[in-house]
Structure formats: structure tokens, C-alpha cells
PDB file of N, CA and C in Angstrom:
ATOM      1  N   GLU A   1     -49.088  56.189 -13.143  1.00  0.00           N
ATOM      2  CA  GLU A   1     -49.421  54.900 -13.590  1.00  0.00           C
ATOM      3  C   GLU A   1     -49.119  54.951 -15.207  1.00  0.00           C
ATOM      4  N   GLU A   2     -49.695  55.878 -15.628  1.00  0.00           N
ATOM      5  CA  GLU A   2     -49.493  55.864 -17.131  1.00  0.00           C
ATOM      6  C   GLU A   2     -48.069  56.152 -17.493  1.00  0.00           C
ATOM      7  N   GLU A   3     -47.153  56.854 -17.011  1.00  0.00           N
ATOM      8  CA  GLU A   3     -45.822  57.061 -17.418  1.00  0.00           C
ATOM      9  C   GLU A   3     -45.268  55.610 -17.376  1.00  0.00           C
ATOM     10  N   ASP A   4     -45.397  55.066 -16.151  1.00  0.00           N
ATOM     11  CA  ASP A   4     -44.852  53.695 -15.613  1.00  0.00           C
ATOM     12  C   ASP A   4     -45.235  52.653 -16.881  1.00  0.00           C
ATOM     13  N   ASP A   5     -46.324  52.596 -17.261  1.00  0.00           N
ATOM     14  CA  ASP A   5     -46.730  51.696 -18.263  1.00  0.00           C
ATOM     15  C   ASP A   5     -46.039  51.951 -19.673  1.00  0.00           C
ATOM     16  N   PHE A   6     -45.862  53.215 -20.102  1.00  0.00           N
ATOM     17  CA  PHE A   6     -45.236  53.759 -21.072  1.00  0.00           C
ATOM     18  C   PHE A   6     -43.618  53.424 -21.093  1.00  0.00           C
ATOM     19  N   ALA A   7     -43.169  53.532 -19.701  1.00  0.00           N
ATOM     20  CA  ALA A   7     -41.583  53.048 -19.900  1.00  0.00           C
ATOM     21  C   ALA A   7     -41.528  51.362 -20.078  1.00  0.00           C
ATOM     22  N   SER A   8     -42.666  50.594 -19.468  1.00  0.00           N
ATOM     23  CA  SER A   8     -42.508  49.356 -19.923  1.00  0.00           C
ATOM     24  C   SER A   8     -42.757  49.023 -21.094  1.00  0.00           C
ATOM     25  N   GLN A   9     -43.432  49.774 -21.955  1.00  0.00           N
ATOM     26  CA  GLN A   9     -43.926  49.517 -23.496  1.00  0.00           C
ATOM     27  C   GLN A   9     -42.223  49.756 -24.301  1.00  0.00           C
ATOM     28  N   ILE A  10     -41.777  50.799 -23.803  1.00  0.00           N
ATOM     29  CA  ILE A  10     -40.710  51.194 -24.415  1.00  0.00           C
ATOM     30  C   ILE A  10     -39.594  50.345 -24.329  1.00  0.00           C
ATOM     31  N   LEU A  11     -39.454  49.798 -22.888  1.00  0.00           N
ATOM     32  CA  LEU A  11     -38.326  48.809 -22.688  1.00  0.00           C
ATOM     33  C   LEU A  11     -38.659  47.525 -23.490  1.00  0.00           C
ATOM     34  N   SER A  12     -39.724  47.150 -23.320  1.00  0.00           N
ATOM     35  CA  SER A  12     -40.213  45.790 -23.997  1.00  0.00           C
ATOM     36  C   SER A  12     -39.837  45.894 -25.691  1.00  0.00           C
ATOM     37  N   GLU A  13     -40.300  47.043 -26.105  1.00  0.00           N
ATOM     38  CA  GLU A  13     -40.066  47.165 -27.669  1.00  0.00           C
ATOM     39  C   GLU A  13     -38.770  47.339 -28.079  1.00  0.00           C
ATOM     40  N   ASN A  14     -37.768  47.572 -27.112  1.00  0.00           N
ATOM     41  CA  ASN A  14     -36.430  48.004 -27.475  1.00  0.00           C
ATOM     42  C   ASN A  14     -35.764  46.327 -26.800  1.00  0.00           C
ATOM     43  N   GLU A  15     -36.545  45.469 -26.529  1.00  0.00           N
ATOM     44  CA  GLU A  15     -35.967  44.182 -25.835  1.00  0.00           C
ATOM     45  C   GLU A  15     -35.074  44.477 -24.602  1.00  0.00           C
ATOM     46  N   ILE A  16     -35.142  45.510 -23.612  1.00  0.00           N
ATOM     47  CA  ILE A  16     -34.385  45.684 -22.626  1.00  0.00           C
ATOM     48  C   ILE A  16     -35.175  45.050 -21.350  1.00  0.00           C
ATOM     49  N   GLY A  17     -34.491  44.139 -20.653  1.00  0.00           N
ATOM     50  CA  GLY A  17     -35.036  43.386 -19.721  1.00  0.00           C
ATOM     51  C   GLY A  17     -35.191  43.959 -18.321  1.00  0.00           C
ATOM     52  N   ASP A  18     -34.067  45.109 -18.099  1.00  0.00           N
ATOM     53  CA  ASP A  18     -34.577  45.741 -16.821  1.00  0.00           C
ATOM     54  C   ASP A  18     -33.549  47.169 -16.897  1.00  0.00           C
ATOM     55  N   ALA A  19     -34.300  48.285 -16.162  1.00  0.00           N
ATOM     56  CA  ALA A  19     -33.621  49.653 -16.289  1.00  0.00           C
ATOM     57  C   ALA A  19     -33.875  50.300 -15.150  1.00  0.00           C
ATOM     58  N   TRP A  20     -32.983  51.367 -14.553  1.00  0.00           N
ATOM     59  CA  TRP A  20     -33.017  52.134 -13.653  1.00  0.00           C
ATOM     60  C   TRP A  20     -34.212  53.110 -13.973  1.00  0.00           C
ATOM     61  N   ILE A  21     -34.970  53.607 -12.839  1.00  0.00           N
ATOM     62  CA  ILE A  21     -35.950  54.503 -13.122  1.00  0.00           C
ATOM     63  C   ILE A  21     -35.740  55.798 -12.330  1.00  0.00           C
ATOM     64  N   GLY A  22     -34.747  56.008 -11.749  1.00  0.00           N
ATOM     65  CA  GLY A  22     -34.562  57.090 -10.853  1.00  0.00           C
ATOM     66  C   GLY A  22     -35.334  57.184  -9.715  1.00  0.00           C
ATOM     67  N   TYR A  23     -35.334  56.259  -8.968  1.00  0.00           N
ATOM     68  CA  TYR A  23     -36.117  56.392  -7.619  1.00  0.00           C
ATOM     69  C   TYR A  23     -35.123  55.547  -6.683  1.00  0.00           C
ATOM     70  N   ASN A  24     -34.928  56.003  -5.302  1.00  0.00           N
ATOM     71  CA  ASN A  24     -33.982  55.710  -4.939  1.00  0.00           C
ATOM     72  C   ASN A  24     -34.149  56.116  -3.151  1.00  0.00           C
ATOM     73  N   ASP A  25     -33.630  55.216  -2.218  1.00  0.00           N
ATOM     74  CA  ASP A  25     -33.580  55.653  -0.851  1.00  0.00           C
ATOM     75  C   ASP A  25     -32.084  55.709  -0.410  1.00  0.00           C
ATOM     76  N   ARG A  26     -31.024  56.331  -1.164  1.00  0.00           N
ATOM     77  CA  ARG A  26     -29.730  56.344  -0.775  1.00  0.00           C
ATOM     78  C   ARG A  26     -29.832  57.326   0.414  1.00  0.00           C
ATOM     79  N   GLY A  27     -28.732  56.977   1.115  1.00  0.00           N
ATOM     80  CA  GLY A  27     -28.149  57.781   2.447  1.00  0.00           C
ATOM     81  C   GLY A  27     -28.757  56.980   3.750  1.00  0.00           C
ATOM     82  N   GLU A  28     -28.069  56.984   4.753  1.00  0.00           N
ATOM     83  CA  GLU A  28     -28.539  55.948   5.745  1.00  0.00           C
ATOM     84  C   GLU A  28     -29.616  56.626   6.583  1.00  0.00           C
ATOM     85  N   SER A  29     -30.097  57.593   6.525  1.00  0.00           N
ATOM     86  CA  SER A  29     -31.581  58.064   7.243  1.00  0.00           C
ATOM     87  C   SER A  29     -32.553  58.101   6.118  1.00  0.00           C
ATOM     88  N   ASN A  30     -32.333  57.662   5.016  1.00  0.00           N
ATOM     89  CA  ASN A  30     -33.261  57.698   3.863  1.00  0.00           C
ATOM     90  C   ASN A  30     -33.833  56.227   3.623  1.00  0.00           C
ATOM     91  N   GLU A  31     -33.499  54.990   4.728  1.00  0.00           N
ATOM     92  CA  GLU A  31     -33.884  53.786   4.339  1.00  0.00           C
ATOM     93  C   GLU A  31     -35.248  53.714   4.408  1.00  0.00           C
ATOM     94  N   ASP A  32     -35.844  52.947   3.252  1.00  0.00           N
ATOM     95  CA  ASP A  32     -37.295  52.914   3.073  1.00  0.00           C
ATOM     96  C   ASP A  32     -38.146  53.938   2.863  1.00  0.00           C
ATOM     97  N   ASP A  33     -37.328  55.303   2.570  1.00  0.00           N
ATOM     98  CA  ASP A  33     -37.990  56.524   2.335  1.00  0.00           C
ATOM     99  C   ASP A  33     -37.610  56.911   1.031  1.00  0.00           C
ATOM    100  N   PHE A  34     -38.272  56.178  -0.114  1.00  0.00           N
ATOM    101  CA  PHE A  34     -37.839  56.508  -1.420  1.00  0.00           C
ATOM    102  C   PHE A  34     -38.380  57.692  -2.109  1.00  0.00           C
ATOM    103  N   SER A  35     -37.402  58.400  -2.905  1.00  0.00           N
ATOM    104  CA  SER A  35     -37.808  59.559  -3.737  1.00  0.00           C
ATOM    105  C   SER A  35     -37.212  59.575  -4.892  1.00  0.00           C
ATOM    106  N   TRP A  36     -37.683  60.553  -5.844  1.00  0.00           N
ATOM    107  CA  TRP A  36     -37.395  60.655  -7.267  1.00  0.00           C
ATOM    108  C   TRP A  36     -36.008  61.533  -7.087  1.00  0.00           C
ATOM    109  N   THR A  37     -34.938  60.966  -8.393  1.00  0.00           N
ATOM    110  CA  THR A  37     -34.156  61.905  -8.781  1.00  0.00           C
ATOM    111  C   THR A  37     -34.652  62.987  -9.537  1.00  0.00           C
ATOM    112  N   GLY A  38     -34.027  64.231  -9.187  1.00  0.00           N
ATOM    113  CA  GLY A  38     -34.457  65.520  -9.639  1.00  0.00           C
ATOM    114  C   GLY A  38     -35.804  65.913  -8.957  1.00  0.00           C
ATOM    115  N   PRO A  39     -36.678  66.655  -9.539  1.00  0.00           N
ATOM    116  CA  PRO A  39     -37.758  67.408  -8.856  1.00  0.00           C
ATOM    117  C   PRO A  39     -38.795  66.185  -8.245  1.00  0.00           C
ATOM    118  N   PRO A  40     -39.454  66.589  -7.412  1.00  0.00           N
ATOM    119  CA  PRO A  40     -40.476  65.739  -6.712  1.00  0.00           C
ATOM    120  C   PRO A  40     -41.514  65.019  -7.864  1.00  0.00           C
ATOM    121  N   GLY A  41     -41.497  63.663  -7.427  1.00  0.00           N
ATOM    122  CA  GLY A  41     -42.503  62.815  -8.455  1.00  0.00           C
ATOM    123  C   GLY A  41     -43.679  62.592  -7.835  1.00  0.00           C
ATOM    124  N   SER A  42     -44.392  61.717  -8.563  1.00  0.00           N
ATOM    125  CA  SER A  42     -45.592  61.131  -8.094  1.00  0.00           C
ATOM    126  C   SER A  42     -45.565  60.170  -6.783  1.00  0.00           C
ATOM    127  N   GLU A  43     -46.711  59.980  -5.933  1.00  0.00           N
ATOM    128  CA  GLU A  43     -46.869  59.194  -4.959  1.00  0.00           C
ATOM    129  C   GLU A  43     -46.936  57.652  -5.470  1.00  0.00           C
ATOM    130  N   TYR A  44     -47.144  57.672  -6.751  1.00  0.00           N
ATOM    131  CA  TYR A  44     -47.373  56.176  -7.211  1.00  0.00           C
ATOM    132  C   TYR A  44     -46.133  55.264  -7.261  1.00  0.00           C
ATOM    133  N   GLU A  45     -46.259  54.054  -6.580  1.00  0.00           N
ATOM    134  CA  GLU A  45     -45.351  53.006  -6.740  1.00  0.00           C
ATOM    135  C   GLU A  45     -46.045  51.639  -7.158  1.00  0.00           C
ATOM    136  N   ASN A  46     -45.142  50.846  -7.888  1.00  0.00           N
ATOM    137  CA  ASN A  46     -45.351  49.545  -8.394  1.00  0.00           C
ATOM    138  C   ASN A  46     -44.444  48.804  -8.133  1.00  0.00           C
ATOM    139  N   TRP A  47     -44.574  48.186  -6.846  1.00  0.00           N
ATOM    140  CA  TRP A  47     -43.351  47.315  -6.507  1.00  0.00           C
ATOM    141  C   TRP A  47     -43.839  45.914  -6.735  1.00  0.00           C
ATOM    142  N   TYR A  48     -42.770  44.896  -6.992  1.00  0.00           N
ATOM    143  CA  TYR A  48     -43.026  43.466  -7.070  1.00  0.00           C
ATOM    144  C   TYR A  48     -43.155  42.868  -5.932  1.00  0.00           C
ATOM    145  N   ASN A  49     -43.853  41.892  -5.669  1.00  0.00           N
ATOM    146  CA  ASN A  49     -44.285  41.082  -4.468  1.00  0.00           C
ATOM    147  C   ASN A  49     -42.901  41.031  -3.578  1.00  0.00           C
ATOM    148  N   ASN A  50     -43.326  41.399  -2.289  1.00  0.00           N
ATOM    149  CA  ASN A  50     -41.888  41.325  -1.262  1.00  0.00           C
ATOM    150  C   ASN A  50     -40.950  42.408  -1.821  1.00  0.00           C
ATOM    151  N   GLU A  51     -41.323  43.435  -2.374  1.00  0.00           N
ATOM    152  CA  GLU A  51     -40.109  44.483  -2.670  1.00  0.00           C
ATOM    153  C   GLU A  51     -40.751  45.553  -2.078  1.00  0.00           C
ATOM    154  N   PRO A  52     -39.922  46.609  -1.872  1.00  0.00           N
ATOM    155  CA  PRO A  52     -38.342  46.642  -1.698  1.00  0.00           C
ATOM    156  C   PRO A  52     -38.203  45.719  -0.507  1.00  0.00           C
ATOM    157  N   ASN A  53     -36.869  45.062  -0.596  1.00  0.00           N
ATOM    158  CA  ASN A  53     -36.502  44.099   0.781  1.00  0.00           C
ATOM    159  C   ASN A  53     -35.074  44.456   0.831  1.00  0.00           C
ATOM    160  N   ASN A  54     -34.326  45.337   0.329  1.00  0.00           N
ATOM    161  CA  ASN A  54     -33.000  45.580   0.579  1.00  0.00           C
ATOM    162  C   ASN A  54     -32.093  44.393   0.773  1.00  0.00           C
ATOM    163  N   TYR A  55     -32.242  43.501   0.128  1.00  0.00           N
ATOM    164  CA  TYR A  55     -31.736  42.257   0.136  1.00  0.00           C
ATOM    165  C   TYR A  55     -30.171  42.377   0.245  1.00  0.00           C
ATOM    166  N   GLY A  56     -29.404  42.051   1.014  1.00  0.00           N
ATOM    167  CA  GLY A  56     -27.962  41.861   1.480  1.00  0.00           C
ATOM    168  C   GLY A  56     -27.504  43.540   2.151  1.00  0.00           C
ATOM    169  N   GLY A  57     -28.715  44.170   2.455  1.00  0.00           N
ATOM    170  CA  GLY A  57     -28.323  45.569   3.064  1.00  0.00           C
ATOM    171  C   GLY A  57     -27.779  46.592   2.061  1.00  0.00           C
ATOM    172  N   ASN A  58     -27.913  46.492   0.707  1.00  0.00           N
ATOM    173  CA  ASN A  58     -27.343  47.573  -0.191  1.00  0.00           C
ATOM    174  C   ASN A  58     -28.159  47.784  -1.179  1.00  0.00           C
ATOM    175  N   GLU A  59     -29.484  47.783  -1.193  1.00  0.00           N
ATOM    176  CA  GLU A  59     -30.301  47.941  -2.485  1.00  0.00           C
ATOM    177  C   GLU A  59     -30.758  49.301  -2.135  1.00  0.00           C
ATOM    178  N   ASP A  60     -30.246  50.262  -2.777  1.00  0.00           N
ATOM    179  CA  ASP A  60     -31.058  51.717  -2.582  1.00  0.00           C
ATOM    180  C   ASP A  60     -31.416  52.386  -3.961  1.00  0.00           C
ATOM    181  N   CYS A  61     -31.438  51.761  -5.093  1.00  0.00           N
ATOM    182  CA  CYS A  61     -31.888  52.103  -6.383  1.00  0.00           C
ATOM    183  C   CYS A  61     -32.865  51.168  -6.885  1.00  0.00           C
ATOM    184  N   VAL A  62     -33.769  51.818  -7.686  1.00  0.00           N
ATOM    185  CA  VAL A  62     -35.077  50.866  -8.134  1.00  0.00           C
ATOM    186  C   VAL A  62     -34.962  50.834  -9.667  1.00  0.00           C
ATOM    187  N   GLU A  63     -35.271  49.419 -10.074  1.00  0.00           N
ATOM    188  CA  GLU A  63     -35.384  49.145 -11.572  1.00  0.00           C
ATOM    189  C   GLU A  63     -36.685  48.661 -11.829  1.00  0.00           C
ATOM    190  N   LYS A  64     -37.002  48.808 -12.987  1.00  0.00           N
ATOM    191  CA  LYS A  64     -38.349  47.767 -13.716  1.00  0.00           C
ATOM    192  C   LYS A  64     -37.456  46.558 -14.316  1.00  0.00           C
ATOM    193  N   ARG A  65     -38.447  45.532 -13.944  1.00  0.00           N
ATOM    194  CA  ARG A  65     -37.774  44.198 -14.469  1.00  0.00           C
ATOM    195  C   ARG A  65     -38.777  43.458 -15.161  1.00  0.00           C
ATOM    196  N   GLU A  66     -38.589  43.102 -16.507  1.00  0.00           N
ATOM    197  CA  GLU A  66     -39.343  42.478 -17.246  1.00  0.00           C
ATOM    198  C   GLU A  66     -39.669  41.133 -16.765  1.00  0.00           C
ATOM    199  N   ASP A  67     -38.930  40.483 -15.975  1.00  0.00           N
ATOM    200  CA  ASP A  67     -39.225  39.182 -15.566  1.00  0.00           C
ATOM    201  C   ASP A  67     -39.827  39.480 -14.230  1.00  0.00           C
ATOM    202  N   PHE A  68     -40.207  40.396 -13.740  1.00  0.00           N
ATOM    203  CA  PHE A  68     -41.224  40.789 -12.461  1.00  0.00           C
ATOM    204  C   PHE A  68     -42.328  41.419 -13.113  1.00  0.00           C
ATOM    205  N   GLY A  69     -42.690  41.165 -14.342  1.00  0.00           N
ATOM    206  CA  GLY A  69     -43.965  41.931 -14.932  1.00  0.00           C
ATOM    207  C   GLY A  69     -43.822  43.251 -14.893  1.00  0.00           C
ATOM    208  N   TRP A  70     -42.628  43.794 -15.266  1.00  0.00           N
ATOM    209  CA  TRP A  70     -42.347  45.361 -15.233  1.00  0.00           C
ATOM    210  C   TRP A  70     -42.687  46.138 -13.840  1.00  0.00           C
ATOM    211  N   GLN A  71     -42.884  45.242 -12.737  1.00  0.00           N
ATOM    212  CA  GLN A  71     -43.003  46.152 -11.676  1.00  0.00           C
ATOM    213  C   GLN A  71     -41.542  46.248 -11.112  1.00  0.00           C
ATOM    214  N   TRP A  72     -41.535  47.025  -9.946  1.00  0.00           N
ATOM    215  CA  TRP A  72     -40.291  47.513  -9.585  1.00  0.00           C
ATOM    216  C   TRP A  72     -39.523  46.434  -8.447  1.00  0.00           C
ATOM    217  N   ASN A  73     -38.274  46.793  -8.447  1.00  0.00           N
ATOM    218  CA  ASN A  73     -37.404  45.934  -7.359  1.00  0.00           C
ATOM    219  C   ASN A  73     -36.374  46.875  -6.802  1.00  0.00           C
ATOM    220  N   ASP A  74     -35.913  46.772  -5.763  1.00  0.00           N
ATOM    221  CA  ASP A  74     -34.804  47.484  -5.005  1.00  0.00           C
ATOM    222  C   ASP A  74     -33.546  46.856  -5.567  1.00  0.00           C
ATOM    223  N   ARG A  75     -32.225  47.354  -5.833  1.00  0.00           N
ATOM    224  CA  ARG A  75     -31.275  46.569  -6.326  1.00  0.00           C
ATOM    225  C   ARG A  75     -29.890  47.604  -6.001  1.00  0.00           C
ATOM    226  N   ASP A  76     -28.924  46.924  -5.834  1.00  0.00           N
ATOM    227  CA  ASP A  76     -27.739  47.622  -5.692  1.00  0.00           C
ATOM    228  C   ASP A  76     -27.307  48.815  -6.711  1.00  0.00           C
ATOM    229  N   CYS A  77     -27.162  49.889  -6.321  1.00  0.00           N
ATOM    230  CA  CYS A  77     -26.932  51.013  -7.436  1.00  0.00           C
ATOM    231  C   CYS A  77     -25.452  50.810  -8.023  1.00  0.00           C
ATOM    232  N   GLU A  78     -24.959  50.082  -7.802  1.00  0.00           N
ATOM    233  CA  GLU A  78     -23.290  50.032  -8.514  1.00  0.00           C
ATOM    234  C   GLU A  78     -23.751  48.788  -9.923  1.00  0.00           C
ATOM    235  N   GLN A  79     -24.892  48.241 -10.167  1.00  0.00           N
ATOM    236  CA  GLN A  79     -25.036  47.513 -11.058  1.00  0.00           C
ATOM    237  C   GLN A  79     -25.215  48.203 -12.522  1.00  0.00           C
ATOM    238  N   ALA A  80     -24.522  47.766 -13.424  1.00  0.00           N
ATOM    239  CA  ALA A  80     -24.522  48.546 -14.792  1.00  0.00           C
ATOM    240  C   ALA A  80     -25.527  48.031 -15.766  1.00  0.00           C
ATOM    241  N   ILE A  81     -26.944  48.674 -15.623  1.00  0.00           N
ATOM    242  CA  ILE A  81     -27.941  48.528 -16.448  1.00  0.00           C
ATOM    243  C   ILE A  81     -28.370  49.765 -17.057  1.00  0.00           C
ATOM    244  N   PRO A  82     -29.210  49.578 -18.188  1.00  0.00           N
ATOM    245  CA  PRO A  82     -29.819  50.768 -18.718  1.00  0.00           C
ATOM    246  C   PRO A  82     -30.460  51.640 -17.952  1.00  0.00           C
ATOM    247  N   PHE A  83     -31.166  52.885 -18.283  1.00  0.00           N
ATOM    248  CA  PHE A  83     -32.018  53.806 -17.621  1.00  0.00           C
ATOM    249  C   PHE A  83     -32.837  54.116 -18.230  1.00  0.00           C
ATOM    250  N   VAL A  84     -33.894  54.760 -17.641  1.00  0.00           N
ATOM    251  CA  VAL A  84     -35.173  55.323 -18.384  1.00  0.00           C
ATOM    252  C   VAL A  84     -34.950  56.820 -17.737  1.00  0.00           C
ATOM    253  N   CYS A  85     -35.004  57.650 -18.712  1.00  0.00           N
ATOM    254  CA  CYS A  85     -34.878  59.204 -18.203  1.00  0.00           C
ATOM    255  C   CYS A  85     -35.917  60.104 -18.963  1.00  0.00           C
ATOM    256  N   GLU A  86     -36.706  60.594 -17.998  1.00  0.00           N
ATOM    257  CA  GLU A  86     -37.648  61.702 -18.422  1.00  0.00           C
ATOM    258  C   GLU A  86     -37.228  62.948 -18.661  1.00  0.00           C
ATOM    259  N   GLY A  87     -37.683  63.692 -19.979  1.00  0.00           N
ATOM    260  CA  GLY A  87     -37.174  64.759 -20.209  1.00  0.00           C
ATOM    261  C   GLY A  87     -38.476  65.702 -20.642  1.00  0.00           C
ATOM    262  N   SER A  88     -38.259  66.918 -21.027  1.00  0.00           N
ATOM    263  CA  SER A  88     -39.142  67.889 -21.206  1.00  0.00           C
ATOM    264  C   SER A  88     -38.838  68.643 -22.653  1.00  0.00           C
ATOM    265  N   PHE A  89     -39.689  68.732 -23.329  1.00  0.00           N
ATOM    266  CA  PHE A  89     -39.443  68.992 -24.671  1.00  0.00           C
ATOM    267  C   PHE A  89     -40.187  70.454 -24.945  1.00  0.00           C
TER     268      PHE A  89
END
């Protein structure tokens, strides 16, 4: 939750309205079984009301959306939007 709040703050400060967060359910056998890109992440989720909904049958990637109160939305992975990347230093 702390990382999610931090990402919301950074996106807001930089006036970015939506961004990929590296969470997805790509692959036919993975529908509704979301996982993090890279090493396993936490069990925390912050979905917007009635999400994920796989609208149109092809929403496999997850974004944070300002107009959803920075909660999560599943979306077509082909959309060109900014992304949040976690790094270690």
C-alpha cells in the first residue's frame, strides 16, 4: 500500500493522469490471475469499483488512473501510456 501511495504521489506531482504498474493477467490460462512483471510482488491490490472487468475481452494489463482516485483499472496492453518502474539502488 505504501508503494502504491508513493506512485500516486509521483504521478500526481508530475501531472501524469494514468500509468502502467507492471501487473497483468496475460496469457489465456492466466485470465483473472494477475501477477507482477519481474520478481513476485505483494498480495496488495487496489482495484477501482467493478474492476478488473476485462471490458471488450482484451484488458490484460493494469494501470493507475487519476480519474479513478489512483485506483487500478485493467486495460488493453497496446495502449501507449507512461509507466511506473521500481528499481533498487
